[in-house]
Structure formats: structure tokens, C-alpha cells
Coordinates of C-alpha atoms in Angstrom, one line a residue:
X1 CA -93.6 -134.7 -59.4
X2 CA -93.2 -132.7 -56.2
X3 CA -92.2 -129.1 -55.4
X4 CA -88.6 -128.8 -53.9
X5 CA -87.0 -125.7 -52.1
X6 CA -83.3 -125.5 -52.3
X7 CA -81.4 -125.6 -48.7
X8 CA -79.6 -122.3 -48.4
X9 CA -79.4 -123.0 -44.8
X10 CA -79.0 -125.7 -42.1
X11 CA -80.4 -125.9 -38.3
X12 CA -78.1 -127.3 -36.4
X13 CA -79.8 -129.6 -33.3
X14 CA -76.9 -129.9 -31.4
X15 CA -75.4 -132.9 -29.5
X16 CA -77.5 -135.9 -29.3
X17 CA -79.5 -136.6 -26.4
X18 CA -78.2 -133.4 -24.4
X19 CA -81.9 -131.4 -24.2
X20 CA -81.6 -129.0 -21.0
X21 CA -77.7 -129.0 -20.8
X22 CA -76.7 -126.2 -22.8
X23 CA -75.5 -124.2 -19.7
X24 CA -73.5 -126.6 -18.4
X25 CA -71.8 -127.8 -21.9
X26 CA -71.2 -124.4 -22.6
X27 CA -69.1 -124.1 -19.7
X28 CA -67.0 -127.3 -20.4
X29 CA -66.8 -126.1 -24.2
X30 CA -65.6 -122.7 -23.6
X31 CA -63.1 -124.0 -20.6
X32 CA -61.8 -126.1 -23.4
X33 CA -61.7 -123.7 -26.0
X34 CA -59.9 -121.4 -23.6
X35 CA -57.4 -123.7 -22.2
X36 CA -56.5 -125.1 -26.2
X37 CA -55.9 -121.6 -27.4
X38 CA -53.7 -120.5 -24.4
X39 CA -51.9 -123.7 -24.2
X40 CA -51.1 -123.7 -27.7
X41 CA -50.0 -120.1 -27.7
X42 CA -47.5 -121.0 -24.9
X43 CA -46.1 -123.5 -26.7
X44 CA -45.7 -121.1 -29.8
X45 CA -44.1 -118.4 -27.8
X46 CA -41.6 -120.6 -26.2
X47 CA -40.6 -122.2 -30.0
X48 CA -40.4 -118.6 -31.5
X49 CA -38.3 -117.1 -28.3
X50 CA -36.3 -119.9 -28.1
X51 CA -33.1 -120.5 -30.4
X52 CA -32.3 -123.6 -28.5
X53 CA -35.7 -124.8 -29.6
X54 CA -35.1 -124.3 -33.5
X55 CA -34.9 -127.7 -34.4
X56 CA -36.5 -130.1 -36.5
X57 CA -38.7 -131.7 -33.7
X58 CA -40.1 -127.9 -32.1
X59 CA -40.2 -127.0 -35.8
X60 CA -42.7 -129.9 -36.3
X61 CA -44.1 -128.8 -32.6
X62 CA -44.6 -125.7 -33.9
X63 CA -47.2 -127.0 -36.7
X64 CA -49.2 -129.1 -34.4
X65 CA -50.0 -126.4 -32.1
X66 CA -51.0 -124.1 -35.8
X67 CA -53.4 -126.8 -36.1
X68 CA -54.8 -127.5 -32.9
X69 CA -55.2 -124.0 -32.8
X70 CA -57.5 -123.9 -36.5
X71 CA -59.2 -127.4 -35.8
X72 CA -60.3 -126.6 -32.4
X73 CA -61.8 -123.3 -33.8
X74 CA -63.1 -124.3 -36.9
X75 CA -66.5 -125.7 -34.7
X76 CA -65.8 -124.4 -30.9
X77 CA -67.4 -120.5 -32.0
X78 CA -70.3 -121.9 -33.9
X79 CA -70.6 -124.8 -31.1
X80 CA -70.8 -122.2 -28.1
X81 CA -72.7 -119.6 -30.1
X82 CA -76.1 -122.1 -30.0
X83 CA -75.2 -123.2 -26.7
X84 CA -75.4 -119.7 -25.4
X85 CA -79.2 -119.5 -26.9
X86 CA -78.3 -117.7 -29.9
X87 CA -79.3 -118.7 -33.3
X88 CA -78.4 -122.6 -34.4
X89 CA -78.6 -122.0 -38.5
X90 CA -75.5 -122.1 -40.3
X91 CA -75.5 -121.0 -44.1
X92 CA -75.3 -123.4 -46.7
X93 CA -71.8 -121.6 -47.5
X94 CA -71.0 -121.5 -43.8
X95 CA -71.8 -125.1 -43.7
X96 CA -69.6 -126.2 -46.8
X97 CA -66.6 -124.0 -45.1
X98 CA -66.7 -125.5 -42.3
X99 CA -66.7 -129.0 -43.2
X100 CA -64.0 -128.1 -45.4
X101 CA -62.2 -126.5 -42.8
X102 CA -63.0 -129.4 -40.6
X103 CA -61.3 -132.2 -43.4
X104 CA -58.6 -129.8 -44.5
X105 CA -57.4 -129.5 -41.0
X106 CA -57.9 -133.5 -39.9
X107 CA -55.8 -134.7 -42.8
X108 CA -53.3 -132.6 -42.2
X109 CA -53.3 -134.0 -38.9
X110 CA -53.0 -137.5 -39.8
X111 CA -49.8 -136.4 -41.9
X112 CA -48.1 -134.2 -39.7
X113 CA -48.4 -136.8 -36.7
X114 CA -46.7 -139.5 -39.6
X115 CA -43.7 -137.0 -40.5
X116 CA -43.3 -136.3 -36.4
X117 CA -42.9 -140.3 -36.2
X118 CA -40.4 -140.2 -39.1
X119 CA -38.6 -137.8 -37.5
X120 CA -38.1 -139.1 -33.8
X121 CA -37.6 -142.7 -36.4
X122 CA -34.1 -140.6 -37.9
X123 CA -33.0 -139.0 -34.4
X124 CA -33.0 -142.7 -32.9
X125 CA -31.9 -145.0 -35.5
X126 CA -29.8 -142.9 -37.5
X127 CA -28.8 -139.7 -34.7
X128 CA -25.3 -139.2 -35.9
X129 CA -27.0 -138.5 -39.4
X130 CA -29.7 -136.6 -38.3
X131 CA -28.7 -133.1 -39.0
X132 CA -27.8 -133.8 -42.6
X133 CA -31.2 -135.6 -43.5
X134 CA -33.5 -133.5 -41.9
X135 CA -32.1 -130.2 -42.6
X136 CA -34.5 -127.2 -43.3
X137 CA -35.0 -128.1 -46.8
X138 CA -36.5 -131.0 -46.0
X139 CA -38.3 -130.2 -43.0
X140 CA -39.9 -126.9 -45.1
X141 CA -40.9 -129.3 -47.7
X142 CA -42.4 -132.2 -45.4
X143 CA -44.2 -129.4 -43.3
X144 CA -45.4 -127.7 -47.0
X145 CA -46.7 -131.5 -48.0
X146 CA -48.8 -132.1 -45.0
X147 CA -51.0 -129.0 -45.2
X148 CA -50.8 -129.2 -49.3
X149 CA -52.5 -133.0 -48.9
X150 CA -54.8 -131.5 -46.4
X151 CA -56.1 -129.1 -48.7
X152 CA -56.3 -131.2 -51.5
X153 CA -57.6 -133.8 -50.2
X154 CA -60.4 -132.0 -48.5
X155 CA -61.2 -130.1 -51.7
X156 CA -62.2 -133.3 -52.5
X157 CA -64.4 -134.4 -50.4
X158 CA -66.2 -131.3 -49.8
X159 CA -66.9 -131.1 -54.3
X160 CA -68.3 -134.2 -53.9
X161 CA -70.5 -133.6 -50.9
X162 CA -71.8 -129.9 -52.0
X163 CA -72.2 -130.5 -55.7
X164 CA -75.3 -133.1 -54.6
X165 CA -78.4 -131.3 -54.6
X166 CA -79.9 -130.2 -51.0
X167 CA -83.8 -130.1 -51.3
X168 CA -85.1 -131.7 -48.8
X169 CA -85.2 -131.0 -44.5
X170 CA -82.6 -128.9 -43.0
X171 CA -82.1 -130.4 -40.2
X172 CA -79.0 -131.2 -39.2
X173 CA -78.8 -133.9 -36.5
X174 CA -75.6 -133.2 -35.0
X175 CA -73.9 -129.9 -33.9
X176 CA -71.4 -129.2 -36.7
X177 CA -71.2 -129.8 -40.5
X178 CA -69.6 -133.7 -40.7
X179 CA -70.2 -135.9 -43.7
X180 CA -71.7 -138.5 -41.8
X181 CA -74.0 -135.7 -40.5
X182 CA -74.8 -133.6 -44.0
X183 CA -74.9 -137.2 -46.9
X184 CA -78.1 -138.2 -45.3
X185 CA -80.1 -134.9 -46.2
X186 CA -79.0 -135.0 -50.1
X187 CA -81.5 -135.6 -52.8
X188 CA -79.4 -137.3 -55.2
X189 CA -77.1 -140.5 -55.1
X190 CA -74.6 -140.1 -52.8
X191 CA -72.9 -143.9 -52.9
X192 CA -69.6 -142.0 -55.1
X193 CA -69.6 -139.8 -52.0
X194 CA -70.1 -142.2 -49.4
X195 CA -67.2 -144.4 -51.2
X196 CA -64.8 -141.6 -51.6
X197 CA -65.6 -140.4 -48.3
X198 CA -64.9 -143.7 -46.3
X199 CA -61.4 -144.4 -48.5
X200 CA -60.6 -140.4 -48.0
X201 CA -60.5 -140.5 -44.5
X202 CA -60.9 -143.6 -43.0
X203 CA -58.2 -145.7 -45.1
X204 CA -56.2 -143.3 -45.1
X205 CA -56.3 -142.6 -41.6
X206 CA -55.2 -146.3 -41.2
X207 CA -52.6 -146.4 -43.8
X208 CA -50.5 -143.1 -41.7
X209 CA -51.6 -145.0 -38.6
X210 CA -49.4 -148.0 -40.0
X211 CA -46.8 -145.7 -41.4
X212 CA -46.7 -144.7 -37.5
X213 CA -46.6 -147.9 -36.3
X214 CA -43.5 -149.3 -38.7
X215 CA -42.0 -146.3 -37.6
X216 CA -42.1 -146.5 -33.7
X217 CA -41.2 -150.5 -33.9
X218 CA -38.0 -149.9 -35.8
X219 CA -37.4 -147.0 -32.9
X220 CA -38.4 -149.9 -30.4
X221 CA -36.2 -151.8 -31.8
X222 CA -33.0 -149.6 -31.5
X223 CA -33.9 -148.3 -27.8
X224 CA -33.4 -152.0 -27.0
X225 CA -30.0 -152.0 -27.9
X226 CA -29.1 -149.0 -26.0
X227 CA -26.9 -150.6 -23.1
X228 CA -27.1 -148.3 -20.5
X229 CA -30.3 -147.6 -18.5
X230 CA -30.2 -143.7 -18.8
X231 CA -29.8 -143.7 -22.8
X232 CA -33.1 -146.1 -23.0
X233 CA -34.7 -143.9 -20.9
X234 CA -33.7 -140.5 -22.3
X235 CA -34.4 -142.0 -25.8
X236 CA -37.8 -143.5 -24.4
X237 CA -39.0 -139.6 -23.1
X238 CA -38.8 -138.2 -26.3
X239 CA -41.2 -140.6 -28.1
X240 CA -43.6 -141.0 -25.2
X241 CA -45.1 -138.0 -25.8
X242 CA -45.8 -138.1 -29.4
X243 CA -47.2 -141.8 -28.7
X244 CA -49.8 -140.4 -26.4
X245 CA -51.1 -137.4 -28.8
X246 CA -51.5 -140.0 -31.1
X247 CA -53.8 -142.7 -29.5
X248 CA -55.3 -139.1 -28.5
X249 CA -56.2 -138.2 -31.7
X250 CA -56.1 -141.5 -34.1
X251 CA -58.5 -143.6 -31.9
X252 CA -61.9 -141.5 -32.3
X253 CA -61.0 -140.9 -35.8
X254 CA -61.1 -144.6 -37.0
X255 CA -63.9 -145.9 -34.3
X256 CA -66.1 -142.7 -36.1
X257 CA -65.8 -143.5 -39.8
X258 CA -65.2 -147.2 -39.8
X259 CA -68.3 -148.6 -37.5
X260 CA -70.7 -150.2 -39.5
X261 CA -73.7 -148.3 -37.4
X262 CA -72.6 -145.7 -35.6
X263 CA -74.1 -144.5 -32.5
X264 CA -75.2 -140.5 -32.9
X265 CA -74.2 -140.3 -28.8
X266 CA -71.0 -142.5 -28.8
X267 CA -70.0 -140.6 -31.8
X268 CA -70.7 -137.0 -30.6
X269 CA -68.4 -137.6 -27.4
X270 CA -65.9 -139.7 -29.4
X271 CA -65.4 -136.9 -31.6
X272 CA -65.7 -133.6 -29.0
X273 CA -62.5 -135.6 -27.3
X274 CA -60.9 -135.3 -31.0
X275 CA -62.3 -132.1 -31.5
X276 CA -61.6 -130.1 -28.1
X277 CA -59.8 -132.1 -25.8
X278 CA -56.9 -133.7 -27.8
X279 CA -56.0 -130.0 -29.0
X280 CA -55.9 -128.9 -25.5
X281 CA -54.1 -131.6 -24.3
X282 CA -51.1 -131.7 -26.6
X283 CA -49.8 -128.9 -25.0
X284 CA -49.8 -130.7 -21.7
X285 CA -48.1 -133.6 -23.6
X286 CA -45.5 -132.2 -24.9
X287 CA -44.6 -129.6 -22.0
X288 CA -44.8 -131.3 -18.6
X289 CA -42.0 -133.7 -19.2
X290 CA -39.8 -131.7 -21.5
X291 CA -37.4 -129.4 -19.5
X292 CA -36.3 -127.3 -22.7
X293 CA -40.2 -125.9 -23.2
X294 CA -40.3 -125.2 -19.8
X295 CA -37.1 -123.3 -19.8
X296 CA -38.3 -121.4 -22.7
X297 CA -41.5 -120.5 -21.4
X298 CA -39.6 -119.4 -18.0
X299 CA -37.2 -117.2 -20.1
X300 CA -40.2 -116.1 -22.7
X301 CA -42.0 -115.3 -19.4
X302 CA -40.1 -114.2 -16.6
X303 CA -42.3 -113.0 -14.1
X304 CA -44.4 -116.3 -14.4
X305 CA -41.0 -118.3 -13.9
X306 CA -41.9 -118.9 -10.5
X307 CA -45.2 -121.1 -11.1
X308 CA -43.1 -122.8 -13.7
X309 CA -40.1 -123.9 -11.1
X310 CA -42.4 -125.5 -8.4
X311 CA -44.1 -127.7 -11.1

């Protein structure tokens, strides 16, 4: 029999094989961090300020910037706090929150980018319906389903992953609290963990990723038998954007949790693109080429109308 000590706190080490760059990734982390919460708060305003953007489509909008907001914070602080030479322990509390945080946030992700592809599915295929079937009743209560899965299903994961016993190293070889990261410093059997973990998040990231796809071939399908030119093209614009925040966000997700062996530096950049950039960028993708943001965001801010005009 040996002696044990119970973790009640991890060491973070960081990103992998990045020794003597903390200065400079801690001024591409907190350029990212500031760009994604500005970016997203613009996009907020001009929803809010807007009537002409109160529809189901901003509505959904609306949400994704809520959660690039939360998911981009839920390990920027902690990220640039140990880049910045100040202490890399996390508590075992702070730990578990975050990786709940971290799930909660992801699935919710993965559902609210599904309802967003259902949506632009009924303004396309069925747009003289539209109004009746996605009224506010239904938009409140797919909106309330997404973050109610998210929650559940990371209450989920995160019981299974902290009711193992911890009593070994601390060490946690990565820069955040991940499953991938966390499982491998457990005491007890972790294969129900492992198994719930991979069906959790990476099947199901596949399953709304199909969802997705169904959804944007049937709206493929329709734009092609618009017969004039400007009608494909207007009805083209609108999904374009969604279909690029999505291969955003949906590639690192599966090539993380569904590689047999996964390499700790591949990984880390894979997921710092899902974790920092994509949140920055959707505001880019969903406001350069869409002229009623823009006109919000001129009216919502009038004295900054000027920069918006010459873009």
C-alpha cells in the first residue's frame, strides 16, 4: 500500500512546446481576447438598437455572440494570467468549473449553429411560411433548448470526470482544464469516462454536423431553382456566412476528440483557433457582408458612422 495526497489543486504547464514565448503569446492572446469581446458587443448593440434587426435570424445572432462572448472567457483570463508570470495553479474547484464551463458552453454551440441552419432551411425553402413557423414561441423555446442541452449535457460529463479520485501528480500538461488533458491524472478507472466522454462530444458533434449538412443541401437544392441570377445570389449571401462560422468552429472540434493519437501541439493550436479565433471572427462573418448590421451599428453609433461608410 502506498500513501496518497488528494489533488486540491492543478499546475497548469501551459501550451506545449512554447518555453520562452509567453510575451509574445500573451500579446496575440489578449489582442484576441480584446478584439472577440468588442466585436461581439457590436454585434449585440446593433441587434438590441435595431428594430429592423428583431427577427428570428439576429435573434439567433444575438445568442452566438452570448456565447462567443462566455466561451472565449471561460479560459482567455486564466490563459493570460500565467502568461503574464503570475501563478499557473488552478483549484481543484476552479478546475472542475472551468471544464464545465468549457463543455456547457461547446455543446451549446454545436446546437445553436444546428437551429441557425434550420432556420436559414425555413426562410429558403418554405419563405412565404416563415413568419408563422418560426414565430417567438418557437424561437424562445429552440434558443431555451440549446443552452438547457448544454447544461445538461455538460453536468454530465464533468460528474463523471470529478467523481474519480485525483491522487496522484498535479500536473496538468496543457494550459486549461480539458478532458483529454485532466482523465490521464485520475487514480481510478476512467474507461466509463472515456466512453461517455467520446459519445458526449465527439458523436454528437457529428450527428448536429449532419443535421447541418441535410439542412444546407435541401437549401442547395432550392437556391438552384431560383431562376433569376440576383435571387440565387441574394439567397446565397445569407447562408454564406453561417457556412463559414461553421467549418470555423466544427473542424477543430471533431479532428480533437476523434484522432486516435492526438498530438499535444497540433491539438493546442487546433483548439486556441476554436477557442479564441473563431469567437472573434464571427463577428467579422456576419457583419462585413450584411448591410442591415452595418446600418445598425452606424445608427447605434453615429459619430463612428464615418469608418463604417468607407468600408
Amino acid at each position: 500500500m502506498r500513501n496518497h495526497t488528494v489533488v486540491t489543486e492543478y499546475i497548469l504547464l501551459g501550451i506545449p512546446e512554447t518555453e520562452g514565448l509567453e510575451t509574445v503569446l500573451f500579446s496575440l492572446f489578449s489582442s484576441l481576447y480584446l478584439c472577440t469581446v468588442l466585436g461581439n458587443m457590436l454585434i449585440l448593440s446593433a441587434i438590441i438598437s435595431s428594430s429592423r434587426l428583431h427577427t428570428p435570424m439576429y435573434f439567433f445572432l444575438a445568442n452566438l455572440s452570448v456565447f462567443d462572448l462566455g466561451f472565449s472567457s471561460t479560459t482567455a483570463p486564466k490563459t493570460l494570467s500565467y502568461l503574464s508570470g503570475l501563478s499557473q495553479g488552478i483549484s481543484f474547484q476552479g478546475c472542475a468549473t472551468q471544464l464545465f464551463f468549457y463543455h456547457f458552453l461547446g455543446c451549446t454551440e454545436c446546437f445553436l449553429y444546428t437551429v441557425m441552419a434550420y432556420d436559414r432551411f425555413v426562410a429558403i425553402c418554405f419563405p412565404l411560411r416563415y413568419v408563422v413557423i418560426m414565430n417567438h414561441r418557437v424561437c424562445t423555446i429552440l434558443a431555451t433548448g440549446t443552452w438547457m442541452g448544454g447544461c445538461i449535457h455538460a453536468i454530465i460529463l464533468t460528474s463523471l470526470i470529478f467523481q474519480l479520485s485525483y491522487c496522484g501528480s498535479n500536473k496538468v500538461s496543457y494550459y486549461f482544464c480539458d478532458i483529454p488533458a485532466i482523465l490521464p491524472l485520475a487514480c481510478g478507472d476512467t474507461s466509463l469516462a472515456q466512453r461517455v466522454g467520446f459519445t458526449n462530444v465527439g458523436l454528437l458533434s457529428l450527428i448536429c454536423f449532419f443535421l447541418i449538412l441535410v439542412s444546407y443541401t435541401r437549401i442547395g437544392i432550392a437556391i438552384s431553382k431560383i431562376r433569376s441570377a440576383e435571387g440565387r445570389q441574394r439567397a446565397f449571401s445569407t447562408c454564406s456566412a453561417h457556412m463559414t462560422a461553421i467549418l470555423c468552429a466544427y473542424g477543430p472540434v471533431i479532428i480533437i476528440y476523434l484522432q486516435p493519437n492526438p498530438s499535444a501541439l497540433l491539438g493546442a493550436i487546433i483548439q486556441i483557433l476554436n477557442n479564441h479565433v473563431t469567437p472573434m471572427l464571427n463577428p467579422l462573418i456576419y457583419s462585413l457582408r450584411n448591410q442591415d448590421v452595418k446600418s445598425a451599428l452606424r445608427n447605434a453609433f453615429p459619430k463612428r458612422g464615418f469608418a463604417l461608410k468607407k468600408n
